[in-house]
Tab-separated table of C-alpha atoms in Angstrom:
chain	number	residue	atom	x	y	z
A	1	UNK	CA	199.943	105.510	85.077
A	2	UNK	CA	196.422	106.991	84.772
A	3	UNK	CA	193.922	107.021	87.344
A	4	UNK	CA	189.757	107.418	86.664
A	5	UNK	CA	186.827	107.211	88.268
A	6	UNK	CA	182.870	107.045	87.186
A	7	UNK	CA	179.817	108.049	88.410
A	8	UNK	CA	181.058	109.822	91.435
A	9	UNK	CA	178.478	111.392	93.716
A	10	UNK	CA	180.569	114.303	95.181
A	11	UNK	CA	182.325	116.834	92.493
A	12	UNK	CA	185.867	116.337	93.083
A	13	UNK	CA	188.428	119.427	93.795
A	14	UNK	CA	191.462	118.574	91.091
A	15	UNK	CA	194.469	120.102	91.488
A	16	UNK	CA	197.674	119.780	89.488
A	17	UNK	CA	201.121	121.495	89.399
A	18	UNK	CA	205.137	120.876	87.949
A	19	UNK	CA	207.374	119.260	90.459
A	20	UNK	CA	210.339	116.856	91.565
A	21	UNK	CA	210.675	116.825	87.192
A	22	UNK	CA	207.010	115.509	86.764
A	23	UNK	CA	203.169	116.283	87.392
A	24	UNK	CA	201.667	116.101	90.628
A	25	UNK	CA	198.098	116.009	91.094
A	26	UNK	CA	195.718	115.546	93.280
A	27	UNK	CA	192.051	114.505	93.527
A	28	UNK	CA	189.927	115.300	96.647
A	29	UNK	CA	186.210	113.875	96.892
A	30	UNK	CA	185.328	115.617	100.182
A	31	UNK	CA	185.045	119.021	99.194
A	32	UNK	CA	181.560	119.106	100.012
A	33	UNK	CA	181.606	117.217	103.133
A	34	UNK	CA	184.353	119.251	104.887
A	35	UNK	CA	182.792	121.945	106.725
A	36	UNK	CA	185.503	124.703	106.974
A	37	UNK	CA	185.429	126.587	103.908
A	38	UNK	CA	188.529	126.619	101.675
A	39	UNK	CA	190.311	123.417	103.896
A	40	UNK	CA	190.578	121.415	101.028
A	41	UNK	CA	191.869	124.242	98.951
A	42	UNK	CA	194.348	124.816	101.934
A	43	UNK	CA	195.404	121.823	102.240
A	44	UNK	CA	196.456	120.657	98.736
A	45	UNK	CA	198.832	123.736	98.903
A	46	UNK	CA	200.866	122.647	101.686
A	47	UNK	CA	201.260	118.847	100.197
A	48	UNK	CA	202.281	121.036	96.827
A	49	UNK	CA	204.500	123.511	98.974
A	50	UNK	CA	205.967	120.575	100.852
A	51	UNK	CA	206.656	118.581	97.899
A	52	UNK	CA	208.512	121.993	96.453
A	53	UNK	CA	210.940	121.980	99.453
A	54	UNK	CA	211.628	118.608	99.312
A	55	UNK	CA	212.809	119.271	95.553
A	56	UNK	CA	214.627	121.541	96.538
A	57	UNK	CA	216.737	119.301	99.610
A	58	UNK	CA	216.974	116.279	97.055
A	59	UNK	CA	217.434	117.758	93.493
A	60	UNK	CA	220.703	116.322	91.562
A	61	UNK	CA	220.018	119.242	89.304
A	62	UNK	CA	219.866	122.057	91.263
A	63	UNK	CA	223.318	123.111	92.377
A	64	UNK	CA	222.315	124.616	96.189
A	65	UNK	CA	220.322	121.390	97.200
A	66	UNK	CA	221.536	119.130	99.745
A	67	UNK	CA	222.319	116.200	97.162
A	68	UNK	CA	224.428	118.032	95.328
A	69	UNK	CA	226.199	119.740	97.825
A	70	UNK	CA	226.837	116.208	99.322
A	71	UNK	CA	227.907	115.593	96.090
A	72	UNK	CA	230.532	118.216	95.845
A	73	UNK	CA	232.545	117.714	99.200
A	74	UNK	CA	230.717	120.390	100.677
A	75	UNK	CA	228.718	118.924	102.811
A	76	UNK	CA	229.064	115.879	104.887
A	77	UNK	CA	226.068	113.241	105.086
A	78	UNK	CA	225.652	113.642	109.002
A	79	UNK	CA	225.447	117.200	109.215
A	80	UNK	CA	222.776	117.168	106.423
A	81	UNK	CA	219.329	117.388	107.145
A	82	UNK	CA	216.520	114.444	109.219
A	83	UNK	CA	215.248	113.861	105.830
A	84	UNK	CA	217.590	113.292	103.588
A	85	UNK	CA	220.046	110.714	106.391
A	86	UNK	CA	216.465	108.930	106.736
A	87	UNK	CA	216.808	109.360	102.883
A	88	UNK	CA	220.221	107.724	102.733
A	89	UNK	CA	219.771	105.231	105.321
A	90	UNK	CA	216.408	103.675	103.120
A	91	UNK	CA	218.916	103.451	99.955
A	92	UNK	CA	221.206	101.692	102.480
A	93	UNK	CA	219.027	99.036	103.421
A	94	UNK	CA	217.586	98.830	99.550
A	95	UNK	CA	221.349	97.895	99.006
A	96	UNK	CA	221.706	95.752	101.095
A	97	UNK	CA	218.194	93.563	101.270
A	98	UNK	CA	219.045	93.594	96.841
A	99	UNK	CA	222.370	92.267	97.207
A	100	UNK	CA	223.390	95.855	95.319
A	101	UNK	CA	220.659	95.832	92.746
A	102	UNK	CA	219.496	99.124	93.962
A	103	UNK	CA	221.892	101.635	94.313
A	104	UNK	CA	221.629	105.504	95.578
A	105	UNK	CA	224.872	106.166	93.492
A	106	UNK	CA	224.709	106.761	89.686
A	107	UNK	CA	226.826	103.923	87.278
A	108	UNK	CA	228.578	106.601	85.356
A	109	UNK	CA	229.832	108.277	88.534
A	110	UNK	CA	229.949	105.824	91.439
A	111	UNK	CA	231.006	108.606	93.749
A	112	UNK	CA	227.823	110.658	92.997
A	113	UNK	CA	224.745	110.176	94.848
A	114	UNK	CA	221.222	109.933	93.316
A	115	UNK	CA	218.279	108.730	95.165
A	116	UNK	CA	216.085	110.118	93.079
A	117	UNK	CA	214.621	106.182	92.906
A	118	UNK	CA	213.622	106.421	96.662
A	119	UNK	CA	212.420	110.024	96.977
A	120	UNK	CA	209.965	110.468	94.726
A	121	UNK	CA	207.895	107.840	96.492
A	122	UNK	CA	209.109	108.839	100.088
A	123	UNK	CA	207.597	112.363	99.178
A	124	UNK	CA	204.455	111.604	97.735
A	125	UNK	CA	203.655	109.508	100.994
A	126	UNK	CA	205.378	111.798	103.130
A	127	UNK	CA	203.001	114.726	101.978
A	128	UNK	CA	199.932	112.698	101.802
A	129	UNK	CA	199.741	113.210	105.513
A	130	UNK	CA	198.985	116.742	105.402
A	131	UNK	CA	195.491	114.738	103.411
A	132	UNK	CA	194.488	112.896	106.661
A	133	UNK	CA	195.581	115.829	109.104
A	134	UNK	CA	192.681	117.891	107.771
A	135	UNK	CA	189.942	115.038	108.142
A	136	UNK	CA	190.290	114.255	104.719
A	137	UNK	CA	188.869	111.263	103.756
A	138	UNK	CA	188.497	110.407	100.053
A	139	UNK	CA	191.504	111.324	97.560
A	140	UNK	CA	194.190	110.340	95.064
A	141	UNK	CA	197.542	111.643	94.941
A	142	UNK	CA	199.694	110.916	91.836
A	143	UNK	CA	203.070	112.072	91.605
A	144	UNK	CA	204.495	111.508	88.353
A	145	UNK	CA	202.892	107.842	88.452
A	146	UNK	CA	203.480	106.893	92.042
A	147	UNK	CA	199.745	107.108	93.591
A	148	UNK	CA	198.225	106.865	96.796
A	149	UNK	CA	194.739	106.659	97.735
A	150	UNK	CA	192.369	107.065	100.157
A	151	UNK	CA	188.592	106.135	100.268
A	152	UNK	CA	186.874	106.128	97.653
A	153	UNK	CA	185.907	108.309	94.572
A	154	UNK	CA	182.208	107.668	94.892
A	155	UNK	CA	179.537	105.070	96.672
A	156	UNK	CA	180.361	101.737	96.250
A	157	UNK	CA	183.430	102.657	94.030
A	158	UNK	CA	186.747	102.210	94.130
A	159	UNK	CA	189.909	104.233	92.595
A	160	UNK	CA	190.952	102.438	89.068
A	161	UNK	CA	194.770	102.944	88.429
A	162	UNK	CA	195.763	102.587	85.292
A	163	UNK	CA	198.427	100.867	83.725
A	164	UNK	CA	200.348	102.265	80.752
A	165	UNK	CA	201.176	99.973	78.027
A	166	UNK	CA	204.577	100.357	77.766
A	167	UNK	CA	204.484	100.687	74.073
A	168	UNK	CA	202.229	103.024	73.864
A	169	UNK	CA	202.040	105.761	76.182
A	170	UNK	CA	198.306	106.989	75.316
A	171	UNK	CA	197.135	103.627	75.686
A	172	UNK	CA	196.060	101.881	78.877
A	173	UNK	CA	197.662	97.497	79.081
A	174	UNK	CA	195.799	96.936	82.805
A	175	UNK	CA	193.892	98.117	85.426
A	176	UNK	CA	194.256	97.485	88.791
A	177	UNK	CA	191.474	98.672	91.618
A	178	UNK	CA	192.290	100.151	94.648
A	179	UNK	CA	190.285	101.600	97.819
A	180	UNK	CA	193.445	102.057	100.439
A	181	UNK	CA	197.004	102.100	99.373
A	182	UNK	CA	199.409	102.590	96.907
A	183	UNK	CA	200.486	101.975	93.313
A	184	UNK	CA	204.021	102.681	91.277
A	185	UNK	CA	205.343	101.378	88.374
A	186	UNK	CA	208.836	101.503	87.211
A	187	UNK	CA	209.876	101.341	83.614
A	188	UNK	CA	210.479	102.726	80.373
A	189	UNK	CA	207.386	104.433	78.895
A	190	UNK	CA	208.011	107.689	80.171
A	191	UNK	CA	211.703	108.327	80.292
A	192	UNK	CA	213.539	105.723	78.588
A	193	UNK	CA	216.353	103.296	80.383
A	194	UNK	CA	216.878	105.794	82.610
A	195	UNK	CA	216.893	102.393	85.227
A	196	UNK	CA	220.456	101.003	86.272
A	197	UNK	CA	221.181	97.534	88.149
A	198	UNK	CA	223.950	98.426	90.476
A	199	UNK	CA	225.100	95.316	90.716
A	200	UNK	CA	226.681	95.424	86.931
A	201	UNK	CA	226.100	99.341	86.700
A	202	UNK	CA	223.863	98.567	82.987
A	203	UNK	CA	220.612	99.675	82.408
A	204	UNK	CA	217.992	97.735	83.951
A	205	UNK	CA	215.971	96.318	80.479
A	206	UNK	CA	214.485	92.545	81.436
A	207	UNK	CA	210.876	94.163	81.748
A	208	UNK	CA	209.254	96.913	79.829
A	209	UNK	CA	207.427	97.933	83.152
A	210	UNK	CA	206.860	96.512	86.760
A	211	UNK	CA	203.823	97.879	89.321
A	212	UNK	CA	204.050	96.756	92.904
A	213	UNK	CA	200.670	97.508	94.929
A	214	UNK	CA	201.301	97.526	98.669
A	215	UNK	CA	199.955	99.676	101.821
A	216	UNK	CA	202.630	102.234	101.617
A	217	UNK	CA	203.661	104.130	99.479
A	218	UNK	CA	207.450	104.485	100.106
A	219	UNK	CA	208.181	100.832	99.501
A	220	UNK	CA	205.869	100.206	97.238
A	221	UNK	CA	208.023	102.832	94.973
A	222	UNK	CA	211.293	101.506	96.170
A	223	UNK	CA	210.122	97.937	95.597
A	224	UNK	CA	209.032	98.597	92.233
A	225	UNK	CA	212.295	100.304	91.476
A	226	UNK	CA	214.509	98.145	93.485
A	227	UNK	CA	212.723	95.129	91.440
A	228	UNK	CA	212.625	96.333	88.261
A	229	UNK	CA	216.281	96.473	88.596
A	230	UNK	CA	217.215	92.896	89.650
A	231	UNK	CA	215.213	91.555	86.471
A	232	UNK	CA	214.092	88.318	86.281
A	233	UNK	CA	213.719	87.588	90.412
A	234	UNK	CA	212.297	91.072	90.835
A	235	UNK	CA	208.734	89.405	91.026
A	236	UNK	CA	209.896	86.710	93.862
A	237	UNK	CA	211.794	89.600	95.525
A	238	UNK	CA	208.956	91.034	96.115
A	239	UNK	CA	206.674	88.248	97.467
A	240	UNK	CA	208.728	88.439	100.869
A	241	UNK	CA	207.482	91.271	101.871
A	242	UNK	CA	204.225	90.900	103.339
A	243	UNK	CA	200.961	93.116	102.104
A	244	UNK	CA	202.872	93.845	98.472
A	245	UNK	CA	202.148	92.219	95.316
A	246	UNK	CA	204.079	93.241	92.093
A	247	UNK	CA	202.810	92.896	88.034
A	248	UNK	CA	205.139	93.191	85.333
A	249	UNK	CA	204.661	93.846	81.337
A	250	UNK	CA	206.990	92.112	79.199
A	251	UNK	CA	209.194	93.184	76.046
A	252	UNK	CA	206.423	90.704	74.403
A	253	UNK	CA	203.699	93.259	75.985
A	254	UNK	CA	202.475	90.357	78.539
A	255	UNK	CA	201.381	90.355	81.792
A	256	UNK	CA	203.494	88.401	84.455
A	257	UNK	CA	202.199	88.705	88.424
A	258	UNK	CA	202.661	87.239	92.140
């Protein structure tokens, strides 16, 4: 997912940095209308140093994180941390409302927990509110192609999310526009089948991609996930929840929305 802009009237602060396994970024156009010096500078370090720590809690990689020490008998889920049983009980209810297409526990190891298909969009909103603490008005933040935005880029503008073809990974299949709100797209382009339906425990494959735009960003990631993984109703799943739309792109390389 790609996200530009065009004739903007304030020169954006951009800021971008390796985390959670993927690029974070974000855009601020309100650099010159803050009037403490260095708050926007300030500020996009603590959504960077936030996001950091919550790597840290919810890495399956990293052998001292919460996750894993779940993972190992170590630690037991209620005397883990506020975020990750708020973490847990999300997954929970993503079970449930899917009928067990999403699923916090990994196919090849049904004891093991992985949420990493709620987090990353839990922490990108999370952090986001460090943005609007500091009076911040006009951003993007894009975290490894879940985005949420604020404002707007420029007068009379609007942010312009791209949509990567799933095909081709330099090349853009849609565009959606977007003043307040959030964008994420599950699918192949940039890591593979990497998706799982719990319900059968196989990879999730009936779409190439699926985008759900909604208010908020931490179910409009865990819708896109949750409905990329149940397939062929994923698009109807979606259409119960009020506020979120969803768009997917087809093996075929069409375009199929609510």
């Amino acid at each position: 997912m790609t996200v530009g802009t065009v004739n903007t009237v304030v020169a954006p602060y951009r800021s971008a940095r390796p985390v959670m396994g993927t690029i974070a970024s974000v855009h601020v156009y309100d650099r010159d209308r803050v009037g403490e010096p260095g708050v926007v500078e300030r500020t996009v370090d603590r959504v960077f140093a936030e996001l950091e720590r919550l790597e840290a809690m919810f890495s399956t990689f990293r052998a001292d994180s919460e996750i894993s020490r779940i993972n190992r008998g170590e630690l037991q889920i209620p005397a883990s941390s506020t975020e990750v049983c708020d973490v847990l009980d999300a997954c929970r209810w993503l079970d449930q409302a899917s009928d067990g297409a999403f699923s916090a526990y990994r196919p090849d190891a049904p004891d093991q927990l992985d949420p990493s298909g709620f987090v990353k969009g839990w922490a990108a909103d999370r952090v986001s509110q460090a943005l609007r603490d500091a009076g911040l008005a006009n951003w993007c933040l894009n975290v490894g192609g879940d985005i949420i935005v604020s404002g707007a880029p420029g007068r009379d503008q609007r942010w312009k999310i791209g949509i990567v073809d799933p095909r081709d990974a330099h090349a853009v299949r849609a565009t959606i526009e977007v003043s307040h709100g959030a964008v994420a797209t599950s699918g192949t382009a940039a890591r593979g089948m990497h998706l799982w339906d719990g319900r059968t425990g196989a990879n999730a494959t009936a779409f190439a991609s699926l985008t759900v735009i909604g208010p908020n960003l931490t179910w409009t990631d865990a819708f896109a996930t949750t409905a990329f993984a149940l397939g062929e109703g994923g698009l109807e799943w979606v259409k119960q929840f009020d506020g979120y739309q969803a768009m997917a792109i087809t093996h075929e390389n069409e375009v199929v929305t609510t």
